Coordinates of N, CA and C in Angstrom, one line a residue:
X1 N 92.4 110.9 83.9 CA 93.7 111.0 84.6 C 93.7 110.1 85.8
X2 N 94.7 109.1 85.7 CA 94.3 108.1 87.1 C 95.9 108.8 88.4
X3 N 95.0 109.1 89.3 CA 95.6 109.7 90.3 C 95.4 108.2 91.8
X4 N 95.9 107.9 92.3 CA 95.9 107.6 93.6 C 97.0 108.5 94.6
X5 N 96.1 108.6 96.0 CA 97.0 109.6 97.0 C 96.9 108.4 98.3
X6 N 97.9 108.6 99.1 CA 97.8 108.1 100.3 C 97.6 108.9 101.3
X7 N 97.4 108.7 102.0 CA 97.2 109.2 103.4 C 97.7 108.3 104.7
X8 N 97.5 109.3 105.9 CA 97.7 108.3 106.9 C 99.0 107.9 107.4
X9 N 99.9 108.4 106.8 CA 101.1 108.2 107.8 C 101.4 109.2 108.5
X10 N 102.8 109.1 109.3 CA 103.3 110.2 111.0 C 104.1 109.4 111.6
X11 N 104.2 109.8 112.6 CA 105.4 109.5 113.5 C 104.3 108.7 115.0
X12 N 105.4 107.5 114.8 CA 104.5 106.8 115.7 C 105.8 105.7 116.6
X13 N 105.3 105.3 117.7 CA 106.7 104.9 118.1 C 106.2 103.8 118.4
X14 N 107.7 102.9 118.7 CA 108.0 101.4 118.3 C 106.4 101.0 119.2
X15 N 106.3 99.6 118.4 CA 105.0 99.2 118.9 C 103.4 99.6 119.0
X16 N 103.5 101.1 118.1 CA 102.3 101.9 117.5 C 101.6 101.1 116.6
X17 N 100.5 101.4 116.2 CA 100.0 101.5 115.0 C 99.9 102.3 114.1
X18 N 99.4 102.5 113.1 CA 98.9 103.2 112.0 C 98.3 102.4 111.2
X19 N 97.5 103.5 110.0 CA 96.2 102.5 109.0 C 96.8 103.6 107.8
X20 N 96.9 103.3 106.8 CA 97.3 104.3 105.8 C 96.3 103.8 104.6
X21 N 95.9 104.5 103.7 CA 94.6 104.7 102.6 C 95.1 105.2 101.6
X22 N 95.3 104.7 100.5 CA 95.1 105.4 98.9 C 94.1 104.8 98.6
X23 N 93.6 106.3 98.1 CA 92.4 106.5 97.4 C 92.7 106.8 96.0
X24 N 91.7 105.8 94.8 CA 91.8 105.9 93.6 C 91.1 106.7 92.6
X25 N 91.6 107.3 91.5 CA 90.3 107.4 90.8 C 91.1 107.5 89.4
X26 N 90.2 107.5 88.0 CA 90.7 107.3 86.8 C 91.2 106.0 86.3
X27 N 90.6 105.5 87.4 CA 91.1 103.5 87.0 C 89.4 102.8 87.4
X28 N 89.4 101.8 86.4 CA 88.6 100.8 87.2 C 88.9 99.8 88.1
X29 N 88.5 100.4 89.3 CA 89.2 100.0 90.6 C 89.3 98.6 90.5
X30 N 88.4 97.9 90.7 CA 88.0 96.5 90.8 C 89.0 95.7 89.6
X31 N 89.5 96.2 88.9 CA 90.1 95.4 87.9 C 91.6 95.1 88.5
X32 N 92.0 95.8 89.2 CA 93.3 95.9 89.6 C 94.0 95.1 90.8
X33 N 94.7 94.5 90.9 CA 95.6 94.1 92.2 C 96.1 95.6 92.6
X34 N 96.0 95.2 94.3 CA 96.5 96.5 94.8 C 97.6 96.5 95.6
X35 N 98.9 97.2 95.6 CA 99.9 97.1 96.3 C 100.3 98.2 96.8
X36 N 101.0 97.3 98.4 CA 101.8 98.7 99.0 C 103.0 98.2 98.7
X37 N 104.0 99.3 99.1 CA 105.3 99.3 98.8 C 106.4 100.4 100.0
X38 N 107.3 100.0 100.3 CA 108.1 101.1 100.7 C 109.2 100.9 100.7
X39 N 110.0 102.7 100.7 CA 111.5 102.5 100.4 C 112.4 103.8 101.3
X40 N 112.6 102.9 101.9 CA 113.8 104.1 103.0 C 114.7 104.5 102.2
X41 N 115.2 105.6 103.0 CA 116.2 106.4 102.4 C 117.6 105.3 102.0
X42 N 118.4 105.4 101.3 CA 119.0 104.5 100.6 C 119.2 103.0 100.5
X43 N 117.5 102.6 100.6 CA 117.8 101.2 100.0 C 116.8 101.4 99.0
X44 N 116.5 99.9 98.5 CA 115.7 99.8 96.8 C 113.8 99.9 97.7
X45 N 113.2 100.0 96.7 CA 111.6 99.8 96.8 C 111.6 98.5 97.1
X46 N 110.9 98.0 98.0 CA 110.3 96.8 98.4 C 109.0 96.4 98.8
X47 N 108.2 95.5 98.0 CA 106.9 95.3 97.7 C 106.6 94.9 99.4
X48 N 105.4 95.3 100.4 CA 105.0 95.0 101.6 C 103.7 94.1 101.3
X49 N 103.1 94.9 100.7 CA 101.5 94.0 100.5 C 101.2 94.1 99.1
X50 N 99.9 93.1 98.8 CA 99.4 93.1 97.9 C 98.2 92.4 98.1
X51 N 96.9 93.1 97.5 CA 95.5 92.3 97.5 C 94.7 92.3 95.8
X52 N 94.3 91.2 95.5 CA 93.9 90.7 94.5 C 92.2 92.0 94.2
X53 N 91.5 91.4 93.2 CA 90.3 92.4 93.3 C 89.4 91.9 93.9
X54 N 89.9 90.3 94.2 CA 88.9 89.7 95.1 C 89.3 89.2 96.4
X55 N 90.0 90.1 97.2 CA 90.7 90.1 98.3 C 91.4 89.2 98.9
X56 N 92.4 88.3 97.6 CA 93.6 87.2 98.6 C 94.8 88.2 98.4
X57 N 95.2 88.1 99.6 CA 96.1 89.2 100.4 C 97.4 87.9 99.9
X58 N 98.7 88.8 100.0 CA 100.0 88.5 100.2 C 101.0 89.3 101.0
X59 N 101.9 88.9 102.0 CA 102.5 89.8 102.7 C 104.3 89.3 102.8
X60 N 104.9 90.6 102.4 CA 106.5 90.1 102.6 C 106.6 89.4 103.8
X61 N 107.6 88.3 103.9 CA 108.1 88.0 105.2 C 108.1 89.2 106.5
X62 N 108.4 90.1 106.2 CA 109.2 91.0 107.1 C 107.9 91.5 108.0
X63 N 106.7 91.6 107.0 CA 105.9 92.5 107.8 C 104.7 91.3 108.0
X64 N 104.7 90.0 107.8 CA 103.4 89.0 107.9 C 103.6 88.6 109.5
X65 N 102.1 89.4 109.9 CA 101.7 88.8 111.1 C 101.4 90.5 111.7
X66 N 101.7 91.7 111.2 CA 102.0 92.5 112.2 C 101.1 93.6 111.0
X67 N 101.4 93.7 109.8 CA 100.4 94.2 108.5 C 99.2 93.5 107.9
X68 N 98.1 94.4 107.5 CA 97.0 93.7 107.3 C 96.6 94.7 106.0
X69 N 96.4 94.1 105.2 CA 96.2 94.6 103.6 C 94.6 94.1 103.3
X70 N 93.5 95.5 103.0 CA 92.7 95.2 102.7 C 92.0 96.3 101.5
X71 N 90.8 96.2 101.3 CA 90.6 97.3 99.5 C 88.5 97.6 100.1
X72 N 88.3 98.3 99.8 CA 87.0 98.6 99.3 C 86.4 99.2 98.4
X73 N 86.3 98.0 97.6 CA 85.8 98.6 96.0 C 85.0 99.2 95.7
X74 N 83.7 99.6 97.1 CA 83.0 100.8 96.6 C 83.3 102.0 96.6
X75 N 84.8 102.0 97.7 CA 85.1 103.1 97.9 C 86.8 103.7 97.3
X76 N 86.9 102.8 96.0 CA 88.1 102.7 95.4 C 89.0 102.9 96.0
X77 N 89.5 102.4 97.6 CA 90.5 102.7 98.2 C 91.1 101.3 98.6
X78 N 92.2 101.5 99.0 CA 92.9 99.8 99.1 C 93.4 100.6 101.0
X79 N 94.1 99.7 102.0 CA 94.1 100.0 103.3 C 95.2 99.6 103.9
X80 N 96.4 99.9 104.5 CA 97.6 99.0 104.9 C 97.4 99.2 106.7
X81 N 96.6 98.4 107.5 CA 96.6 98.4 108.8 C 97.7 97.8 109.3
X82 N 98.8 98.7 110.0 CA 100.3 98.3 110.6 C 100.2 98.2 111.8
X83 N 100.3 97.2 112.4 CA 100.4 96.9 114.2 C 102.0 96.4 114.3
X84 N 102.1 96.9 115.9 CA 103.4 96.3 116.1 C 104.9 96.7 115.3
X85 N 104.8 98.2 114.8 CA 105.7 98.8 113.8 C 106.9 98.8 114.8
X86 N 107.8 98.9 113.7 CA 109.6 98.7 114.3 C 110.3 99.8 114.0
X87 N 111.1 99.9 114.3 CA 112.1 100.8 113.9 C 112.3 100.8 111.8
X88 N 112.5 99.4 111.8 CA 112.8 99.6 110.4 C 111.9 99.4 109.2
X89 N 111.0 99.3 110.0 CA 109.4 100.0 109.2 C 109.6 101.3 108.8
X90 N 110.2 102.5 109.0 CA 110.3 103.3 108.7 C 110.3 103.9 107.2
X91 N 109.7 104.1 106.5 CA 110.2 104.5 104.8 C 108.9 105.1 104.6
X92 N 108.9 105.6 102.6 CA 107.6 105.8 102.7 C 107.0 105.2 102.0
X93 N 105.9 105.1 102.1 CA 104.7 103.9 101.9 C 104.0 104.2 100.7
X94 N 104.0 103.6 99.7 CA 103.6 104.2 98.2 C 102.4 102.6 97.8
X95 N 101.6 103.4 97.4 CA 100.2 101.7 96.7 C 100.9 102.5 95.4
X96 N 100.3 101.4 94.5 CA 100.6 100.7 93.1 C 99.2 100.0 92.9
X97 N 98.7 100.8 91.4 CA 97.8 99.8 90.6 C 97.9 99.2 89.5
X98 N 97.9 97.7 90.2 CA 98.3 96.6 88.9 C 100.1 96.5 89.4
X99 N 100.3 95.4 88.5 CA 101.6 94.4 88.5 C 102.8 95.8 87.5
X100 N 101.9 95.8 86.3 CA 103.3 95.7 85.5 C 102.3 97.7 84.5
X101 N 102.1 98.3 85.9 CA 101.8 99.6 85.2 C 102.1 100.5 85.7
X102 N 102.4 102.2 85.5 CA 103.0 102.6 85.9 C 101.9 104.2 87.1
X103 N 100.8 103.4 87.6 CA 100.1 103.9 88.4 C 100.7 103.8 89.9
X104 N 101.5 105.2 90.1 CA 102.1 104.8 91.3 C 101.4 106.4 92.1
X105 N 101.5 106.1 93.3 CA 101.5 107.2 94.4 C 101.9 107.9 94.5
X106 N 102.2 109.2 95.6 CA 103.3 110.3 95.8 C 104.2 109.5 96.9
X107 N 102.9 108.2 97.9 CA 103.4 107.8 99.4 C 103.6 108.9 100.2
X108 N 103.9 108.3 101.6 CA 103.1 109.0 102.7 C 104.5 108.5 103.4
X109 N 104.6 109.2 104.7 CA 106.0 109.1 105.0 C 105.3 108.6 106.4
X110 N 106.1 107.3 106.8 CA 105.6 106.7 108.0 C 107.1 106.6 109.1
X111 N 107.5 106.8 110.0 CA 108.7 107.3 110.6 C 108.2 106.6 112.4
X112 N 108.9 105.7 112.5 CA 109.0 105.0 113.7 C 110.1 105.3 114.8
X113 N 110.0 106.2 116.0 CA 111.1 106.2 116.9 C 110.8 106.6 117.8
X114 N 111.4 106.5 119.0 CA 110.8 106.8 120.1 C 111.8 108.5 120.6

């Protein structure tokens, strides 16, 4: 049964950090691209990060420079290090294993305000 969970989000105010973690199991971790994702309350899901199995990172415009997407394959967990969060960072933060499968998260609610 492949389960991934996140962790790691809260309430953090503008200019905070946070580090958020899903952890995998029931997949061969290493085989997979790993992605985050998030989606506030009434807009669509929007892909944030993504790291290959052999760690080339990609990052939406919105969040490159301020998110850092990383994975540890011995510890089947992928990593979204957020600096510099905004207000409209706000949503919740779901990983995804693989492109075109339906291994998705519960996500973790990350909430930016002062």
């Amino acid at each position: 049964q492949v389960q991934l969970v996140e962790s790691g989000g809260g309430l953090v105010q503008p200019g905070g950090s946070l580090r958020l973690s899903c952890s995998a199991s029931g997949i061969s971790f290493t085989q997979y691209t790993m992605t985050w994702h998030r989606q506030a309350p009434g807009k669509q899901r929007e892909l944030v990060a993504s790291i290959t199995s052999s760690g080339s990172a990609n990052y939406a415009d919105s969040v490159k420079g301020r998110f850092t997407i990383s994975r540890d394959n011995a510890k089947n967990t992928v990593y979204l290090q957020m600096n510099s969060l905004k207000p409209e960072d706000t949503a919740v933060y779901i990983c995804r294993a693989g492109w075109y499968t339906t291994y998705w998260g519960q996500g973790t609610q990350v909430t930016v305000s002062s």
